PDB file of N, CA, C and O in Angstrom:
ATOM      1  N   UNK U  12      89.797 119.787 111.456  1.00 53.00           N
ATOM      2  CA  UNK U  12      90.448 118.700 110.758  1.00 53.00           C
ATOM      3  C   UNK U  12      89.616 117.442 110.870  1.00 53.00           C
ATOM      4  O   UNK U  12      88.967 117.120 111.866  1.00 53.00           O
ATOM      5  N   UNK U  13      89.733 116.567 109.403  1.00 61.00           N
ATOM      6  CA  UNK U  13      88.975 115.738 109.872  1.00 61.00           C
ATOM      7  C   UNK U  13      89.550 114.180 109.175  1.00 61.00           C
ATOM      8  O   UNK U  13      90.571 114.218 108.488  1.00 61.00           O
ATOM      9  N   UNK U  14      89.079 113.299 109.323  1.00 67.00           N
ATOM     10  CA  UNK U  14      90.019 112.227 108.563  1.00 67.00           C
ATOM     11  C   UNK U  14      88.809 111.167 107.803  1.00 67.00           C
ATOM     12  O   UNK U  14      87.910 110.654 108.469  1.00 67.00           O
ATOM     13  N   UNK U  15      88.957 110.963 106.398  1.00 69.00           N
ATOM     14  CA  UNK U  15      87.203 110.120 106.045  1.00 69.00           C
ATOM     15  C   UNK U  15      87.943 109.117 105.248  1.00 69.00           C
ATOM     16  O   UNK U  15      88.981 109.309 104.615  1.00 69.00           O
ATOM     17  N   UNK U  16      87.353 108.155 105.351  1.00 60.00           N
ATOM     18  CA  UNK U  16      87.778 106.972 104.163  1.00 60.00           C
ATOM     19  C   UNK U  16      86.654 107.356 102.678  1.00 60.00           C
ATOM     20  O   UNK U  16      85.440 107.459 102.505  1.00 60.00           O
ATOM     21  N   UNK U  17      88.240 107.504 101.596  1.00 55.00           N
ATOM     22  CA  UNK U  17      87.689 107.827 100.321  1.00 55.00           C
ATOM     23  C   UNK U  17      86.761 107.405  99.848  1.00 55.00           C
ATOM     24  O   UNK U  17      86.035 108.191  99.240  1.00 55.00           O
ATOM     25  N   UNK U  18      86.439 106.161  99.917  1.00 55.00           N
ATOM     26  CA  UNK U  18      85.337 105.102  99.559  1.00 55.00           C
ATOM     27  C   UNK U  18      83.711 105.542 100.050  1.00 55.00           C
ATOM     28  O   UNK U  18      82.687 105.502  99.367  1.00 55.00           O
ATOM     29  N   UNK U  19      83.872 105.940 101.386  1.00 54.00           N
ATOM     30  CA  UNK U  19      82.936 106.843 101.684  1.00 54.00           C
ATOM     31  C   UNK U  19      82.834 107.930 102.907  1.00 54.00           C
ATOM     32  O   UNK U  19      83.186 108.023 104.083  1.00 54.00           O
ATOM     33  N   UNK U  20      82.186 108.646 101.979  1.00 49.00           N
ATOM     34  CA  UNK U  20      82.239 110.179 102.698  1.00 49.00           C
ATOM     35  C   UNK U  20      81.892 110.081 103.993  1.00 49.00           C
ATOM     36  O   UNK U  20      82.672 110.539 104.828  1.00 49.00           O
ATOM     37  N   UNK U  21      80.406 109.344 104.496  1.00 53.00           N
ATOM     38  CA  UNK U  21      79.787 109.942 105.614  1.00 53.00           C
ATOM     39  C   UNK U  21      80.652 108.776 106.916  1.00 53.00           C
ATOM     40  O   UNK U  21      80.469 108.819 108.133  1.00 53.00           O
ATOM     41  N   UNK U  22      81.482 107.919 106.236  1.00 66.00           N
ATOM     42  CA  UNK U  22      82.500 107.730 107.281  1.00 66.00           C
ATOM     43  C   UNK U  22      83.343 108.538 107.647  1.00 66.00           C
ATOM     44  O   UNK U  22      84.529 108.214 107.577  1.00 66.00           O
ATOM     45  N   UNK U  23      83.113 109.314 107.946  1.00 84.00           N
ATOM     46  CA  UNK U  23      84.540 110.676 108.583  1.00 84.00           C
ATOM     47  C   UNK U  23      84.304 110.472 110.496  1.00 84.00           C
ATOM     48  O   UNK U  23      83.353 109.912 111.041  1.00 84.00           O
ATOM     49  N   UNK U  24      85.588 111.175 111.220  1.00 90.00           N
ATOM     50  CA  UNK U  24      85.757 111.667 112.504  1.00 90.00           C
ATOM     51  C   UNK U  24      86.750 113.269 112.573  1.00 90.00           C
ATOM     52  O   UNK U  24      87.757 113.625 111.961  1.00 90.00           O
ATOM     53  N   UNK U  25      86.153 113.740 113.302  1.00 91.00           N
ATOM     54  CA  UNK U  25      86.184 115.282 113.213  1.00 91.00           C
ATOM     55  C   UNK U  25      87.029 115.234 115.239  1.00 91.00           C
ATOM     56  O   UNK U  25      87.044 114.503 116.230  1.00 91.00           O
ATOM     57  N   UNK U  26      87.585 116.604 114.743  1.00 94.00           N
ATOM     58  CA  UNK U  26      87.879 117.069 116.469  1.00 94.00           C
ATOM     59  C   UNK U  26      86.473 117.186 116.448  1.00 94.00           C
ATOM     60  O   UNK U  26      85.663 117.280 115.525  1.00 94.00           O
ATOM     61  N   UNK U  27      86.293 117.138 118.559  1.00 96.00           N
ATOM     62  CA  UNK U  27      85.340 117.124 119.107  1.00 96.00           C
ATOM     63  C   UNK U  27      83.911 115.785 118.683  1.00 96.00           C
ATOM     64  O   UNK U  27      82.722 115.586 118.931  1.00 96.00           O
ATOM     65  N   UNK U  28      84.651 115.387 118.185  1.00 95.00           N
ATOM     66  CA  UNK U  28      83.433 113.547 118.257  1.00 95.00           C
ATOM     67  C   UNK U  28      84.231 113.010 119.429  1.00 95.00           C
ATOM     68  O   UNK U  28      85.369 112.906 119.887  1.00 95.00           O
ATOM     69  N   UNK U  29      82.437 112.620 119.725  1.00 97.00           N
ATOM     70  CA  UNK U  29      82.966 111.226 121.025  1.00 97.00           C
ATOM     71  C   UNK U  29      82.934 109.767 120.825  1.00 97.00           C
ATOM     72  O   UNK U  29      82.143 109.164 120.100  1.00 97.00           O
ATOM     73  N   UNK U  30      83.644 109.386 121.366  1.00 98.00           N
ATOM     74  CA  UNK U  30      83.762 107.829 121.200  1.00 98.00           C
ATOM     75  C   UNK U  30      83.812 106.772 122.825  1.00 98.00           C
ATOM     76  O   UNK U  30      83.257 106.986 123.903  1.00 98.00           O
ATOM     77  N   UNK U  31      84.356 106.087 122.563  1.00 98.00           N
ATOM     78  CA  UNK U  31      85.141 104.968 123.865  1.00 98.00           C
ATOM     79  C   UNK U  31      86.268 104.104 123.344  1.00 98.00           C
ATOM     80  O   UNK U  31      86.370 103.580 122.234  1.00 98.00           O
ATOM     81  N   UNK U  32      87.004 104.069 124.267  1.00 98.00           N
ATOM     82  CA  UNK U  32      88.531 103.680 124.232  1.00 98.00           C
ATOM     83  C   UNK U  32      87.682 101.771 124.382  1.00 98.00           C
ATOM     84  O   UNK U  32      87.035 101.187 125.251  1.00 98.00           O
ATOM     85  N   UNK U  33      88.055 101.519 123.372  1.00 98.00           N
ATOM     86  CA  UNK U  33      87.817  99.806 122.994  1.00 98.00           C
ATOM     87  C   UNK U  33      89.375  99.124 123.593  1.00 98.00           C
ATOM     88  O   UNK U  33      89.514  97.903 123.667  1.00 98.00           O
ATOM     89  N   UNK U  34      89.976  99.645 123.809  1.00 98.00           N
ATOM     90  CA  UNK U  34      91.581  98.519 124.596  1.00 98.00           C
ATOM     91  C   UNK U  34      92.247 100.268 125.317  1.00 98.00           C
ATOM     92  O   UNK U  34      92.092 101.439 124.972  1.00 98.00           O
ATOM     93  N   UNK U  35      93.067  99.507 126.535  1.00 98.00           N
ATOM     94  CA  UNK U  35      93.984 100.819 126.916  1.00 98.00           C
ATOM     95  C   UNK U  35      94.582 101.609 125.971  1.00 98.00           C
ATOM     96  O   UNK U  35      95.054 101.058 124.976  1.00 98.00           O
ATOM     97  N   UNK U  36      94.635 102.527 126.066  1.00 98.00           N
ATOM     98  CA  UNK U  36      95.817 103.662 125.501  1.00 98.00           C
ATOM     99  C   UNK U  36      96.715 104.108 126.003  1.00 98.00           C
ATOM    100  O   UNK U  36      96.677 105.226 126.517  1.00 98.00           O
ATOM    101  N   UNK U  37      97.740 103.377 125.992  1.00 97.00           N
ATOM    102  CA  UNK U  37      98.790 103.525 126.773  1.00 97.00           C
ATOM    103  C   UNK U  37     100.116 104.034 125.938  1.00 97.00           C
ATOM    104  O   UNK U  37     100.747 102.992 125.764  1.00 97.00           O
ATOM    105  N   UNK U  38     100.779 105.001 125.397  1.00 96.00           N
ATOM    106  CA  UNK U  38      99.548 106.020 125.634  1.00 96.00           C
ATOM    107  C   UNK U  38      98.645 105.785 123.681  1.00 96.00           C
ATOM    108  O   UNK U  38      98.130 106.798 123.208  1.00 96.00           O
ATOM    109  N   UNK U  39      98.600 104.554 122.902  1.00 97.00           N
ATOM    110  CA  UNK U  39      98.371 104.397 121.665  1.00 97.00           C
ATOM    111  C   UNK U  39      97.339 103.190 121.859  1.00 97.00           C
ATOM    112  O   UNK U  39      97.936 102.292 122.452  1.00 97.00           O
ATOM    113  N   UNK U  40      96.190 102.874 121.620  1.00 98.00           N
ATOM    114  CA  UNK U  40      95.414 102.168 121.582  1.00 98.00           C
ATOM    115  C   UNK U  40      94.140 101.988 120.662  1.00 98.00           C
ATOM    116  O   UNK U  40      94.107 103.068 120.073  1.00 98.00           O
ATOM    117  N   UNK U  41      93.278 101.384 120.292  1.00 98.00           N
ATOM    118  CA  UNK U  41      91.941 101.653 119.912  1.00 98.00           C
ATOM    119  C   UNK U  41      90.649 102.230 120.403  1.00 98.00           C
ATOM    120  O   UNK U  41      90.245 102.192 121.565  1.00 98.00           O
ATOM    121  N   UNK U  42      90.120 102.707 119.486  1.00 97.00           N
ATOM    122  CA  UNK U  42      89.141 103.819 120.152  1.00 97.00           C
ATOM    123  C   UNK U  42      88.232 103.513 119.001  1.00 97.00           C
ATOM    124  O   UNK U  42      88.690 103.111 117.932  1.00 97.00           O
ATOM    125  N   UNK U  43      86.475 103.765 119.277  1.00 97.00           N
ATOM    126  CA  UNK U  43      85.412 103.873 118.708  1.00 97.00           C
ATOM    127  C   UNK U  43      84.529 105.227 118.821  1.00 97.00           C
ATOM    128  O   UNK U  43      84.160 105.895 119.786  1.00 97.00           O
ATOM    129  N   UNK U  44      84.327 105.357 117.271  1.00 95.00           N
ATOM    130  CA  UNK U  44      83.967 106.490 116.833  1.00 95.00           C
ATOM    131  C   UNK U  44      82.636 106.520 116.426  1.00 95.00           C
ATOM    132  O   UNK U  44      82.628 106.949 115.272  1.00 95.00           O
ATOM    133  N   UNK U  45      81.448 106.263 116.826  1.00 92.00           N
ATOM    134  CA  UNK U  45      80.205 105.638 116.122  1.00 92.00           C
ATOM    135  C   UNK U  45      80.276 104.100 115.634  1.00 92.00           C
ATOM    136  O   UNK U  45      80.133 102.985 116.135  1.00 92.00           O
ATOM    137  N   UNK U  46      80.514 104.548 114.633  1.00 90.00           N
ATOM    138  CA  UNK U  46      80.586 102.673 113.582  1.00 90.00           C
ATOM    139  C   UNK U  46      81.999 102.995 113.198  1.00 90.00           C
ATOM    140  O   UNK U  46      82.197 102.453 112.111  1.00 90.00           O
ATOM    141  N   UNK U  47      83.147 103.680 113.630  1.00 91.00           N
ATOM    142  CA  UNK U  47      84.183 103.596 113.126  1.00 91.00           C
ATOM    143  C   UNK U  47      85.544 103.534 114.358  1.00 91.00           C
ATOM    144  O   UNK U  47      85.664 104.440 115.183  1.00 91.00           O
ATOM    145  N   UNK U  48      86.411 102.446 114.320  1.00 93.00           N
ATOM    146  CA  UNK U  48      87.095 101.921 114.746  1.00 93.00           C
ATOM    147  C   UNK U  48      88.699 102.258 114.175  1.00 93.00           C
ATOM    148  O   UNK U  48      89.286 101.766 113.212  1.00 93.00           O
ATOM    149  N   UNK U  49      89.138 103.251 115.121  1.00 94.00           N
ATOM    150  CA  UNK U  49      90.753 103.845 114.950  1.00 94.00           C
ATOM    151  C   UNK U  49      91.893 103.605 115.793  1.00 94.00           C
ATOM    152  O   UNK U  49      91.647 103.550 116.998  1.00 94.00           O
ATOM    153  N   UNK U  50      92.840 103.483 115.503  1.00 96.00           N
ATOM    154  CA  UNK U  50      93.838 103.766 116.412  1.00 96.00           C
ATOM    155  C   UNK U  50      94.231 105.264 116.938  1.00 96.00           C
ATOM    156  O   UNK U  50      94.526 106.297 116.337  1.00 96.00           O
ATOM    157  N   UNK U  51      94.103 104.918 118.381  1.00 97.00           N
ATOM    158  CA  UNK U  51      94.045 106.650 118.588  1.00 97.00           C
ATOM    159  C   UNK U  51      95.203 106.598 119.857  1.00 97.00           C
ATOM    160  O   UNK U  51      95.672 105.562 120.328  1.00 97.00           O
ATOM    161  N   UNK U  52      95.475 107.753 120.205  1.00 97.00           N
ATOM    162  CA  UNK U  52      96.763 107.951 121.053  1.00 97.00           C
ATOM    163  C   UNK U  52      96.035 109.175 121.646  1.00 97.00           C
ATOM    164  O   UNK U  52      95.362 110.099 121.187  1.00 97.00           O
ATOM    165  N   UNK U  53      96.543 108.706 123.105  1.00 98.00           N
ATOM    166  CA  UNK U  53      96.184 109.814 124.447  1.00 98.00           C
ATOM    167  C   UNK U  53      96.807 110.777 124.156  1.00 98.00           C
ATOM    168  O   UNK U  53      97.848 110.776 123.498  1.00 98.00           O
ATOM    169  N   UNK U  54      96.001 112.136 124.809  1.00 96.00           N
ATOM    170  CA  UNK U  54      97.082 113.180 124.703  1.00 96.00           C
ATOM    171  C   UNK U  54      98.299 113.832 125.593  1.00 96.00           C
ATOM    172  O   UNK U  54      99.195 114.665 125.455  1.00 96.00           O
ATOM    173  N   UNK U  55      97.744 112.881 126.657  1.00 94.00           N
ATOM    174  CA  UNK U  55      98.493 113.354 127.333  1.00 94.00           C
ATOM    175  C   UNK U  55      98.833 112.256 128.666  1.00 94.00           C
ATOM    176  O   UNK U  55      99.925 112.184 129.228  1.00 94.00           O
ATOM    177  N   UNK U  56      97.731 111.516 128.973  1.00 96.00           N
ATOM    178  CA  UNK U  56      97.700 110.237 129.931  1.00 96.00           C
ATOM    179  C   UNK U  56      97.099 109.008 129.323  1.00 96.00           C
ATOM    180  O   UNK U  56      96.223 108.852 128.472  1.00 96.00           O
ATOM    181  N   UNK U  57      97.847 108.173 130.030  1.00 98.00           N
ATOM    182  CA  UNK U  57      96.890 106.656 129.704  1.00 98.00           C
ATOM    183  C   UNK U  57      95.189 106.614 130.062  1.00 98.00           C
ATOM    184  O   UNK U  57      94.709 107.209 131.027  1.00 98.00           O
ATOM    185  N   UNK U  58      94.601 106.009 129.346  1.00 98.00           N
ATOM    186  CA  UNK U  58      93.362 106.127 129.232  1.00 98.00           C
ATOM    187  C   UNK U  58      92.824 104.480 129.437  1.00 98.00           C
ATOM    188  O   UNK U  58      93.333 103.689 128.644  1.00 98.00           O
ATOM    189  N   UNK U  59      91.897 103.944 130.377  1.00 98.00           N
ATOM    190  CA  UNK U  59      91.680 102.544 129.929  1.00 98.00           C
ATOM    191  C   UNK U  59      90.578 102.470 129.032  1.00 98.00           C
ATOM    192  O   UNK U  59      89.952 103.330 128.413  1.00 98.00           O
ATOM    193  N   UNK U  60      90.443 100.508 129.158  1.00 98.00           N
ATOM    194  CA  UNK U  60      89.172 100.489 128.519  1.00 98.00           C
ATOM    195  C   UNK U  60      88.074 100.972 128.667  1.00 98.00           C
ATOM    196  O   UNK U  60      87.665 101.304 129.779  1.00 98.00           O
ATOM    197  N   UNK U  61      87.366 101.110 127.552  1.00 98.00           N
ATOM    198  CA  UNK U  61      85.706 101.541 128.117  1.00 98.00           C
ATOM    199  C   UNK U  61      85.612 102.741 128.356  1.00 98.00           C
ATOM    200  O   UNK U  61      84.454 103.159 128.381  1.00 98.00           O
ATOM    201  N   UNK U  62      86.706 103.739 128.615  1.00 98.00           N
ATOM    202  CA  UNK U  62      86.448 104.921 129.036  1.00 98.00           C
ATOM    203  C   UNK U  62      86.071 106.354 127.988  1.00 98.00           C
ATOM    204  O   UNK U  62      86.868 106.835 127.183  1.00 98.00           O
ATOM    205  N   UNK U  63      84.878 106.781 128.206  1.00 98.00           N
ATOM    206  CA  UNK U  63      84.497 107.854 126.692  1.00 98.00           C
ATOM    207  C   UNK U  63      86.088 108.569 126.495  1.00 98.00           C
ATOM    208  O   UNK U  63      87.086 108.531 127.214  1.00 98.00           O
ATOM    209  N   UNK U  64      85.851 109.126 125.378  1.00 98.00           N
ATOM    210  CA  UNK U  64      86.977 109.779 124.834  1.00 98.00           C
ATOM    211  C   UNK U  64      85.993 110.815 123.918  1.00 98.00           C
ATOM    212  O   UNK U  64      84.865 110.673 123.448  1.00 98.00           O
ATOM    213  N   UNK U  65      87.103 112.071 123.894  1.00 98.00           N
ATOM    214  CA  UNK U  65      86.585 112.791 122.843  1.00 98.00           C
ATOM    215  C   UNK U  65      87.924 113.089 121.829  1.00 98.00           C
ATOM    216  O   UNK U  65      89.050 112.887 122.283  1.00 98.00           O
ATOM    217  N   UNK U  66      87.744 113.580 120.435  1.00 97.00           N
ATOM    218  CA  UNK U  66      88.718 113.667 119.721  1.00 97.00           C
ATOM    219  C   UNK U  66      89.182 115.428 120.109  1.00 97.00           C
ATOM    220  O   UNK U  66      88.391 116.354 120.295  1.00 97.00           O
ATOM    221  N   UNK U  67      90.888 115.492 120.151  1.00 97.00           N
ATOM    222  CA  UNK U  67      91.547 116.741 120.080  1.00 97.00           C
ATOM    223  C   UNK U  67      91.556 117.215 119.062  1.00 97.00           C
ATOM    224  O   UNK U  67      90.996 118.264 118.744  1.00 97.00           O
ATOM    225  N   UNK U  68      92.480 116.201 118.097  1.00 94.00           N
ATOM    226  CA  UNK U  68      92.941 116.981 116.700  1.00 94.00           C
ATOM    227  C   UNK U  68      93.206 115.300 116.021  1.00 94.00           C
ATOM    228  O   UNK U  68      93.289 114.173 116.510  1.00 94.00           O
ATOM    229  N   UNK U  69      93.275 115.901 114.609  1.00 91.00           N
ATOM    230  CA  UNK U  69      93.422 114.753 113.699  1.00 91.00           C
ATOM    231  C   UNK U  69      94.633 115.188 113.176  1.00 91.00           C
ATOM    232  O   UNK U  69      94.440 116.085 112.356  1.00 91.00           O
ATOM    233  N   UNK U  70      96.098 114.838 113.364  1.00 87.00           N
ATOM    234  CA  UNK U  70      97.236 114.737 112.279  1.00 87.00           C
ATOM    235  C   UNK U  70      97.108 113.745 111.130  1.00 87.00           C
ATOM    236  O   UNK U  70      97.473 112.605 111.417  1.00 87.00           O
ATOM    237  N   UNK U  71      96.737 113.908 110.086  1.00 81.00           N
ATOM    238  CA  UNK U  71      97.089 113.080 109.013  1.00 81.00           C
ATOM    239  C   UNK U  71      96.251 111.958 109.493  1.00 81.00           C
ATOM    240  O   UNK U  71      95.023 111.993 109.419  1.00 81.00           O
ATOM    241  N   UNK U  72      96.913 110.968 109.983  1.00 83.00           N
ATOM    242  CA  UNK U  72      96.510 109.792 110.410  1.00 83.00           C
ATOM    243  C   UNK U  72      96.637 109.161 111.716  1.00 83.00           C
ATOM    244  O   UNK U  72      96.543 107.981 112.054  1.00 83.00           O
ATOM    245  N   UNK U  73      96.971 110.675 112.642  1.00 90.00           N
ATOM    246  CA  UNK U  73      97.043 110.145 113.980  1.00 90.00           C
ATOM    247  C   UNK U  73      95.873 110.857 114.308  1.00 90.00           C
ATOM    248  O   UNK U  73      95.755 112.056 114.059  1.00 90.00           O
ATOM    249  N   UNK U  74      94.625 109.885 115.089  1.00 95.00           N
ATOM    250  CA  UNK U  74      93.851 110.713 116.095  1.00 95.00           C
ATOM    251  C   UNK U  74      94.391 110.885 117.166  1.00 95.00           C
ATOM    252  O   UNK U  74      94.947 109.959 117.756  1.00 95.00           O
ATOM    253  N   UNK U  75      94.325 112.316 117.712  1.00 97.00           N
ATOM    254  CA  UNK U  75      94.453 112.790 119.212  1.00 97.00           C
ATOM    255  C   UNK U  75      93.612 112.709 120.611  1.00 97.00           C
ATOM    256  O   UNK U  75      93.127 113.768 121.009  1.00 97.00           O
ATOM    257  N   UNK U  76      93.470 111.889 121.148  1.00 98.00           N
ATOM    258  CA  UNK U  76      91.420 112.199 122.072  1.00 98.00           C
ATOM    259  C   UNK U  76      92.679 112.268 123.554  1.00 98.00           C
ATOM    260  O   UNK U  76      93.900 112.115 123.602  1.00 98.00           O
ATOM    261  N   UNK U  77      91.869 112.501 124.360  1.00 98.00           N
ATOM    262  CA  UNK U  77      91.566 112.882 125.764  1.00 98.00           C
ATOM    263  C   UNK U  77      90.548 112.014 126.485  1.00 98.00           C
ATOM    264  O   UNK U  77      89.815 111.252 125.853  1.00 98.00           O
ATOM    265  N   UNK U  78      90.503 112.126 127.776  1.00 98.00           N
ATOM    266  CA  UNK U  78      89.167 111.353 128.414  1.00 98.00           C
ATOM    267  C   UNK U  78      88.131 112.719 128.162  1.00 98.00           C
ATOM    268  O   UNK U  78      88.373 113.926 128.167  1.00 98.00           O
ATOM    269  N   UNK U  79      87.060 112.059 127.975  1.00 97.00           N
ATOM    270  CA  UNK U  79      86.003 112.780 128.062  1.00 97.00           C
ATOM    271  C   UNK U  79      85.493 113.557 129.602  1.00 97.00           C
ATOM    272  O   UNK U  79      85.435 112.975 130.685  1.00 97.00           O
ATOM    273  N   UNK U  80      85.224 114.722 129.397  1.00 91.00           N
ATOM    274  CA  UNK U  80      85.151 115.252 131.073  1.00 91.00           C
ATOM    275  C   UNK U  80      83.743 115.390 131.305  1.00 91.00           C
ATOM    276  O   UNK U  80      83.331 115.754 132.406  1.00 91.00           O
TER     277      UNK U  80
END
């Protein structure tokens, strides 16, 4: 699954991209994806700042990430 802004393609985020949590996720926060900036929600724990993240799954318009291990 993956989620892209129509406007342009090679902006997409896919499960399994890494990023960093740009504010806590407690458990819903912002997260960076390369050059792309989402609201993403823990999957399971709070996550702080700064900390890598990788993506789980993409619902629609919710990203899923985890801490990166």
């Amino acid at each position: 699954l993956h989620l892209c802004d129509r406007r342009q393609r090679q902006m997409c985020i896919e499960t399994g991209d890494e990023g960093i949590a740009l504010s806590r996720l407690a458990p819903i926060g912002k997260a960076q994806f390369g050059n792309i900036t989402v609201e993403a929600k823990s999957e399971t724990e709070f996550i702080d700042e700064k900390t890598p993240v990788v993506i789980v799954r993409v619902e629609g318009y919710n990203v899923i990430v985890r801490r990166k291990e």
